Each structure stands twice: as structure tokens, then as C-alpha cells.
Short mmCIF file of C-alpha atoms and ligand atoms in Angstrom, two decimals:
data_model
loop_
_atom_site.label_atom_id
_atom_site.label_comp_id
_atom_site.label_asym_id
_atom_site.label_seq_id
_atom_site.Cartn_x
_atom_site.Cartn_y
_atom_site.Cartn_z
CA MET A 251 0.10 -0.14 -0.25
CA GLN A 252 1.58 3.49 -0.90
CA GLU A 253 1.59 6.27 1.60
CA ASN A 254 -0.67 9.01 1.21
CA ALA A 255 -2.06 7.46 -1.87
CA GLY A 256 -5.65 8.49 -2.79
CA VAL A 257 -8.66 6.39 -2.64
CA LEU A 258 -11.35 4.67 -4.97
CA THR A 259 -14.56 4.83 -3.40
CA ILE A 260 -17.24 2.40 -4.48
CA LEU A 261 -20.48 4.53 -4.15
CA SER A 262 -24.06 3.00 -3.91
CA SER A 263 -26.72 5.32 -5.33
CA PRO A 264 -30.53 5.24 -5.17
CA ILE A 265 -32.68 2.23 -6.99
CA GLY A 266 -35.88 4.43 -7.51
CA ASN A 267 -35.91 6.88 -4.42
CA ASP A 268 -33.53 9.71 -4.75
CA LEU A 269 -33.95 10.21 -0.83
CA ASP A 270 -31.96 7.24 -0.46
CA LEU A 271 -28.76 8.81 -1.65
CA SER A 272 -26.75 9.23 1.87
CA PRO A 273 -25.21 12.53 2.90
CA ARG A 274 -21.89 10.82 2.85
CA ALA A 275 -22.60 9.81 -0.82
CA ARG A 276 -23.26 13.35 -1.66
CA LYS A 277 -20.13 14.58 0.15
CA GLU A 278 -17.92 11.93 -1.67
CA ILE A 279 -19.32 13.01 -5.15
CA GLU A 280 -18.87 16.56 -4.21
CA GLU A 281 -15.17 16.21 -2.93
CA ALA A 282 -13.92 13.83 -5.66
CA ASP A 283 -11.25 14.58 -7.98
CA LEU A 284 -12.64 12.08 -10.59
CA VAL A 285 -16.11 10.58 -10.82
CA ALA A 286 -16.28 7.51 -13.13
CA ALA A 287 -20.12 7.04 -13.78
CA GLU A 288 -21.54 4.07 -15.78
CA ASP A 289 -23.82 6.75 -17.58
CA THR A 290 -22.77 10.40 -17.32
CA ARG A 291 -25.98 11.69 -18.60
CA ARG A 292 -27.92 9.64 -15.59
CA PHE A 293 -25.15 11.05 -13.26
CA TRP A 294 -25.76 14.49 -14.25
CA ASP A 295 -29.61 13.99 -14.05
CA LEU A 296 -29.15 12.75 -10.36
CA CYS A 297 -26.63 15.70 -9.56
CA ARG A 298 -29.47 18.24 -10.90
CA ARG A 299 -32.23 16.62 -9.16
CA GLU A 300 -30.33 16.55 -5.76
CA LYS A 301 -28.52 19.78 -6.30
CA ILE A 302 -25.12 18.16 -6.05
CA LYS A 303 -22.08 20.06 -7.35
CA PRO A 304 -19.24 17.64 -8.37
CA ARG A 305 -15.99 19.73 -8.46
CA GLY A 306 -14.03 17.12 -10.14
CA ARG A 307 -13.83 15.79 -13.77
CA VAL A 308 -16.55 13.36 -14.74
CA VAL A 309 -15.86 10.24 -17.01
CA SER A 310 -18.05 7.34 -18.12
CA TYR A 311 -17.23 3.99 -17.09
CA TYR A 312 -19.34 1.21 -18.53
CA ASP A 313 -18.94 -2.71 -19.28
CA GLN A 314 -17.50 -2.29 -22.53
CA VAL A 315 -14.63 0.07 -21.59
CA GLU A 316 -13.95 -1.36 -18.21
CA LYS A 317 -10.59 -2.78 -19.29
CA GLU A 318 -9.56 0.37 -21.30
CA LYS A 319 -10.38 2.88 -18.53
CA ALA A 320 -9.40 0.93 -15.32
CA GLY A 321 -5.78 1.57 -15.48
CA LYS A 322 -6.40 5.37 -15.96
CA ILE A 323 -8.58 5.52 -12.81
CA VAL A 324 -6.09 3.76 -10.80
CA GLU A 325 -3.15 5.78 -11.97
CA ALA A 326 -5.06 8.85 -10.64
CA VAL A 327 -5.73 7.05 -7.33
CA LEU A 328 -1.94 6.24 -7.08
CA ARG A 329 -1.33 9.90 -7.77
CA GLY A 330 -3.27 11.01 -4.79
CA GLU A 331 -6.62 11.66 -6.17
CA LYS A 332 -9.86 10.81 -4.70
CA ALA A 333 -12.01 8.88 -7.42
CA VAL A 334 -15.63 7.79 -7.04
CA LEU A 335 -17.18 4.87 -8.84
CA ILE A 336 -20.92 5.06 -9.38
CA SER A 337 -23.53 3.18 -11.43
CA ASP A 338 -26.83 4.00 -12.77
CA ALA A 339 -28.53 2.45 -9.75
CA GLY A 340 -27.51 0.67 -6.64
CA THR A 341 -24.20 -0.93 -5.85
CA PRO A 342 -21.55 -0.93 -8.41
CA VAL A 343 -19.94 -4.33 -9.18
CA ILE A 344 -23.38 -6.31 -8.32
CA ASN A 345 -24.20 -6.77 -11.85
CA ASP A 346 -22.79 -3.51 -12.59
CA PRO A 347 -19.32 -2.17 -13.74
CA GLY A 348 -16.59 -2.12 -11.11
CA TYR A 349 -15.05 -5.49 -10.89
CA VAL A 350 -12.36 -4.60 -13.19
CA VAL A 351 -11.31 -1.50 -11.49
CA VAL A 352 -11.49 -2.86 -8.02
CA ASN A 353 -9.18 -5.53 -8.97
CA GLU A 354 -6.77 -3.46 -11.01
CA ALA A 355 -6.64 -1.02 -7.74
CA LEU A 356 -5.96 -4.02 -5.38
CA GLU A 357 -3.19 -5.29 -7.52
CA LYS A 358 -1.43 -2.07 -7.70
CA GLY A 359 -1.75 -1.58 -4.04
CA ALA A 360 -4.41 1.48 -4.38
CA ARG A 361 -6.72 2.08 -1.55
CA VAL A 362 -10.32 0.97 -2.17
CA THR A 363 -13.25 1.61 0.22
CA SER A 364 -17.04 1.85 -0.02
CA CYS A 365 -19.93 4.32 0.53
CA PRO A 366 -22.58 1.65 0.95
CA GLY A 367 -26.15 2.01 0.22
CA PRO A 368 -29.11 0.87 -1.91
CA CYS A 369 -28.74 -2.77 -3.50
CA ALA A 370 -32.08 -4.28 -5.02
CA ALA A 371 -31.00 -7.74 -4.02
CA VAL A 372 -30.59 -6.92 -0.46
CA CYS A 373 -33.89 -5.00 -0.13
CA ALA A 374 -35.81 -7.98 -1.79
CA LEU A 375 -34.08 -10.46 0.33
CA VAL A 376 -35.00 -8.63 3.67
CA LEU A 377 -38.56 -8.04 2.36
CA SER A 378 -39.17 -11.68 1.45
CA GLY A 379 -39.65 -12.94 4.94
CA PHE A 380 -37.33 -15.76 3.91
CA ARG A 381 -34.54 -17.08 5.83
CA ALA A 382 -31.39 -14.41 5.45
CA ASP A 383 -28.87 -15.76 7.73
CA ARG A 384 -27.43 -17.32 4.67
CA PHE A 385 -28.35 -16.69 1.00
CA CYS A 386 -26.98 -16.92 -2.67
CA TYR A 387 -27.04 -14.26 -4.96
CA GLU A 388 -27.61 -15.25 -8.38
CA GLY A 389 -27.50 -12.28 -10.48
CA PHE A 390 -29.66 -12.45 -13.92
CA ILE A 391 -31.57 -15.46 -14.65
CA ALA A 392 -29.58 -17.00 -17.93
CA ARG A 393 -31.41 -16.40 -21.28
CA LYS A 394 -30.72 -19.58 -22.84
CA GLU A 395 -33.27 -22.06 -21.71
CA GLY A 396 -30.74 -24.77 -21.08
CA GLU A 397 -28.63 -22.81 -18.74
CA ARG A 398 -31.66 -21.53 -17.33
CA ARG A 399 -33.03 -25.19 -16.59
CA LYS A 400 -29.63 -26.07 -15.12
CA GLU A 401 -29.83 -23.13 -12.69
CA PHE A 402 -33.28 -24.30 -11.57
CA LYS A 403 -32.33 -27.92 -11.12
CA ARG A 404 -29.56 -26.80 -8.80
CA LEU A 405 -32.04 -25.07 -6.66
CA LYS A 406 -34.08 -28.34 -5.90
CA ASP A 407 -31.49 -29.13 -3.39
CA GLU A 408 -30.40 -25.50 -2.21
CA GLU A 409 -31.29 -24.91 1.31
CA ARG A 410 -30.25 -21.22 1.16
CA THR A 411 -32.48 -18.37 -0.04
CA SER A 412 -31.61 -17.46 -3.68
CA ILE A 413 -32.01 -14.13 -5.23
CA PHE A 414 -32.16 -13.36 -8.90
CA TYR A 415 -32.57 -10.32 -11.30
CA GLU A 416 -35.18 -10.78 -14.02
CA SER A 417 -36.59 -8.65 -16.74
CA ALA A 418 -40.35 -8.49 -16.56
CA LYS A 419 -40.71 -9.48 -20.08
CA ARG A 420 -39.19 -12.91 -19.29
CA LEU A 421 -40.56 -13.47 -15.92
CA GLU A 422 -43.49 -15.66 -16.61
CA GLU A 423 -41.37 -17.89 -18.95
CA SER A 424 -38.90 -18.35 -16.00
CA LEU A 425 -41.53 -18.80 -13.29
CA LYS A 426 -43.27 -21.54 -15.51
CA GLU A 427 -39.81 -23.37 -16.06
CA MET A 428 -39.05 -23.08 -12.36
CA GLU A 429 -42.34 -24.68 -11.28
CA GLU A 430 -41.71 -27.70 -13.34
CA GLU A 431 -38.29 -28.05 -11.89
CA LEU A 432 -39.04 -27.30 -8.27
CA GLY A 433 -42.81 -28.07 -8.10
CA PRO A 434 -45.69 -25.89 -7.08
CA ASP A 435 -45.33 -25.58 -3.43
CA ARG A 436 -41.92 -23.64 -3.48
CA ARG A 437 -42.40 -20.28 -1.88
CA ILE A 438 -40.95 -17.16 -3.76
CA CYS A 439 -41.24 -13.33 -3.51
CA ILE A 440 -41.57 -11.05 -6.54
CA ALA A 441 -40.04 -7.62 -5.43
CA ARG A 442 -41.32 -5.10 -8.04
CA GLU A 443 -40.19 -1.43 -8.29
CA LEU A 444 -38.48 -1.44 -4.95
CA THR A 445 -38.40 1.93 -3.12
CA LYS A 446 -40.55 3.64 -5.90
CA GLU A 447 -44.18 4.94 -5.64
CA HIS A 448 -45.60 1.62 -7.27
CA GLU A 449 -43.37 -0.78 -4.93
CA GLN A 450 -44.94 -4.24 -4.79
CA ILE A 451 -43.98 -7.40 -2.96
CA LEU A 452 -45.71 -10.31 -3.69
CA ARG A 453 -45.21 -13.44 -1.71
CA THR A 454 -46.69 -16.49 -3.17
CA THR A 455 -45.89 -19.84 -4.51
CA LEU A 456 -44.50 -20.97 -7.84
CA GLY A 457 -47.85 -22.82 -8.39
CA GLU A 458 -49.88 -19.63 -7.92
CA ALA A 459 -47.43 -17.34 -9.56
CA LYS A 460 -48.54 -18.91 -12.96
CA ASN A 461 -51.62 -16.85 -12.74
CA LEU A 462 -49.65 -13.55 -12.92
CA LYS A 463 -49.75 -11.83 -16.05
CA GLY A 464 -48.30 -8.69 -17.63
CA MET A 465 -45.80 -7.62 -14.69
CA ILE A 466 -43.94 -4.46 -15.60
CA GLY A 467 -41.06 -2.61 -14.22
CA GLU A 468 -37.77 -4.00 -12.46
CA ILE A 469 -37.85 -7.28 -10.75
CA ALA A 470 -35.88 -9.04 -8.25
CA LEU A 471 -36.92 -12.41 -7.55
CA VAL A 472 -36.33 -14.33 -4.09
CA VAL A 473 -36.65 -18.14 -4.00
CA GLU A 474 -36.99 -19.88 -0.72
CA GLY A 475 -34.53 -22.68 0.01
CA ARG A 476 -35.57 -26.14 -0.08
CA PRO A 477 -37.82 -26.86 2.98
CA GLU A 478 -36.17 -28.87 5.61
CA ARG A 479 -36.52 -32.63 5.24
CA ASN A 480 -38.82 -34.19 7.80
CA GLY A 481 -36.94 -37.57 7.63
CA GLU A 482 -35.28 -40.12 5.23
CA ALA A 483 -37.16 -41.93 2.28
CA GLY A 484 -36.92 -44.89 4.47
CA ASP A 485 -39.29 -43.43 6.94
CA PHE A 486 -42.10 -43.47 4.49
CA VAL A 487 -42.06 -46.77 3.03
CA GLN A 488 -44.84 -48.07 5.15
CA GLU A 489 -47.11 -45.14 4.32
CA ALA A 490 -46.47 -45.65 0.67
CA GLU A 491 -47.23 -49.33 1.04
CA GLN A 492 -50.34 -48.71 2.83
CA ARG A 493 -51.72 -46.22 0.53
CA ALA A 494 -51.06 -48.79 -2.36
CA LEU A 495 -52.98 -51.36 -0.58
CA LYS A 496 -55.97 -49.12 0.02
CA GLY A 497 -55.95 -48.71 -4.02
CA GLU A 498 -54.08 -45.73 -4.72
CA ARG A 499 -51.34 -46.07 -7.42
CA LEU A 500 -47.95 -46.69 -5.81
CA LYS A 501 -46.16 -44.17 -8.07
CA ASP A 502 -48.77 -41.56 -7.15
CA ALA A 503 -48.44 -42.18 -3.36
CA VAL A 504 -44.69 -42.13 -3.64
CA LYS A 505 -44.72 -38.81 -5.46
CA GLU A 506 -47.04 -37.18 -3.00
CA ILE A 507 -45.19 -38.27 -0.03
CA ALA A 508 -41.98 -37.60 -1.53
CA ARG A 509 -43.08 -33.97 -2.37
CA ARG A 510 -44.66 -33.48 0.95
CA GLU A 511 -41.76 -34.64 3.08
CA SER A 512 -39.02 -33.24 0.71
CA VAL A 513 -37.34 -36.72 0.08
CA SER A 514 -36.34 -38.21 -2.93
CA THR A 515 -39.08 -39.94 -5.11
CA HIS A 516 -36.57 -42.12 -6.75
CA GLU A 517 -35.18 -43.31 -3.55
CA LEU A 518 -38.61 -43.92 -1.62
CA TYR A 519 -39.75 -45.81 -4.80
CA ARG A 520 -36.65 -47.86 -4.85
CA LEU A 521 -37.10 -48.76 -1.16
CA VAL A 522 -40.85 -49.78 -1.33
CA LEU A 523 -39.84 -52.26 -4.35
CA GLU A 524 -36.79 -53.55 -2.18
CA LYS A 525 -39.06 -54.27 0.68
CA ARG A 526 -41.67 -56.13 -1.57
CA GLU A 527 -38.83 -58.27 -2.77
CA LYS A 528 -37.80 -59.28 0.58
N1 SAM B 17 -26.28 -2.89 -9.03
C1 SAM B 17 -27.54 -2.90 -8.96
C2 SAM B 17 -28.17 -3.27 -7.26
O1 SAM B 17 -27.18 -2.81 -6.62
O2 SAM B 17 -29.08 -3.65 -7.23
C3 SAM B 17 -28.15 -3.82 -9.82
C4 SAM B 17 -28.08 -3.44 -11.38
S1 SAM B 17 -28.77 -4.67 -12.33
C5 SAM B 17 -27.95 -3.96 -13.98
C6 SAM B 17 -30.32 -3.91 -12.50
C7 SAM B 17 -31.36 -5.10 -12.06
O3 SAM B 17 -31.62 -4.93 -10.77
C8 SAM B 17 -32.65 -4.86 -12.65
O4 SAM B 17 -33.00 -5.37 -13.83
C9 SAM B 17 -33.73 -5.48 -11.57
O5 SAM B 17 -33.62 -6.73 -11.76
C10 SAM B 17 -32.81 -5.10 -10.10
N2 SAM B 17 -33.43 -4.07 -9.82
C11 SAM B 17 -32.74 -2.70 -9.77
N3 SAM B 17 -33.65 -1.71 -9.40
C12 SAM B 17 -34.73 -2.49 -8.87
C13 SAM B 17 -35.76 -1.96 -8.10
N4 SAM B 17 -36.12 -0.69 -7.90
N5 SAM B 17 -36.70 -2.97 -7.90
C14 SAM B 17 -36.58 -4.24 -8.23
N6 SAM B 17 -35.58 -4.59 -8.86
C15 SAM B 17 -34.43 -3.76 -9.10
#
């Protein structure tokens, strides 16, 4: 770490409500020698609305130019300048530009700090009502169906709450596929237009979410982790057999029990057949 070096501040900005811009964020922007903004027009709009007067130079820093511009920003910091990185909304780096410049700064020994604040994923998580002691942030849902299905299949055994970003346009399709992979009972929360006038938090299940049509706006989707297993597949062999004896199709009984108890359908079926053979 260099003595008296400047600093790169990763600064979070509002995701819909300008009042969420912190007093410290305002001060950092005004005192910065250099502001690297994802979209300079949006940055100046925010400054105008919030009467912020940056005294330093403002440059654009978006995904396509990260590699090219990161070096210059880090050089400025190493010269002793205060640089601020801001994205269009929320926390830079989180599905927003920033990863490259943070790493370059760290590699070259420049100081990096944060001015924390809004992040849609965290807002959605805490409003979902699902467990938040451990969680996975998954970013945007994949656009290709094969990749998407793979992501959803992984959630079958994921015990932690997962958070996704998704466009309103693709939400219906994603929820339909998610239901096919995880079943209708998995609980989800759709957090729409967070912190804005028309904020909407829908806590529902994948089965019920089918009926949602024509959602618009910005969306973060929270998926509850796999329900705790109530036992092992072997604990339910007797129940499956009894239901089959009463006339229910064995396959249907096994499927229903497995879903209810969050145990493996395949394993329960195998154990019932194994017992019959004995
Ligand atoms: N870095 C940002 C953050 O910290 O939240 C995320 C940037 S990512 C490019 C933009 C996505 O975040 C949107 O497409 C949407 O899925 C989600 N998002 C952003 N603002 C939101 C809001 N007000 N309500 C719900 N989701 C939001």
C-alpha cells in the first residue's frame, strides 16, 4: 500500500428513490477529483435533481470500456486523487461495472473503500420474509433455456434463499420453468419497483405465480430454500405401501409423499420395491 495514496470509493446510489442517497454519498461525489459514472447523463441528472455540485472531472465507465479505462482511474488514485465509482442505480460491481477497476486497484496497491447504500438484491431479500442468515445471490437469470433449466435444477437441493434479477418480459417464462423443476409449493417473493411509488412485494408460491400476467417494471425474484427434510425416504415406506394397499397407484402415493416430506421420489420408490422383494 502506498503512503498518502488517494482512494477509490465504490459508491451506492438510489434504486428508485432519490432520498436514499446518503449525506456521505453526496459529500464523496462533491469532493471527488474524479467521478467514474456508468452513464454520465444519468449521473448529471441525479446531480441536478439533488443539487449536487461535483468539483472534479466526470468520465464514463461502463462494461464495454472497463478494461480500457480502469488503468487510468487507478493511476489517478495512485497519484493521490480521490476517485468515486457510481453506477446507474444501486451498488456498483453487483451486476454493474466495477469488478475490473477494483481488482486493478487492489493489484497495484491503491486504496479501495465503499460508500454503502441501496442494492436491489438485499432489499428484496429482507422484504421476502425468507431466511437471510445464509443466502445466494445469483444475478440475472440465464437467457438460454438450457442454462436456465440447469440453474433451476440446482435449486432443488439448495437450502439457502436465492436471489435473482429478471426482466419483467421474461418473468412468466422463468416462473413456469421454475415450477416445472421445483414443483408448485416452493415459496417465492417477487419484489417489483423497490423503493418507488408503485413498489409491490408479492409473496406467493410457484404454483400460484402462474396466474400473474403482464408484470412491468424492475424485478428482483427471491426463491426460498428447499424445505427442511422431515426424515429419510426410508421413514415413509410403510405409508406408501399402506396407501397402495388401499387402492392408490404406488407411483402417485410415492410422488405425493416425497414432495410433502422433501425426500427423494426415486429413493422412496426403490425402497418400497426392495421391501416387496424381501
Ligand atoms: N447494482 C444494482 C444493485 O445493486 O441492485 C443492480 C444492477 S442490475 C444491472 C439491474 C437489475 O436490478 C434490474 O434489472 C432489476 O432486476 C434489479 N433492480 C434494480 N432496481 C430495482 C428496483 N427498484 N426494484 C426491483 N429490482 C430492481
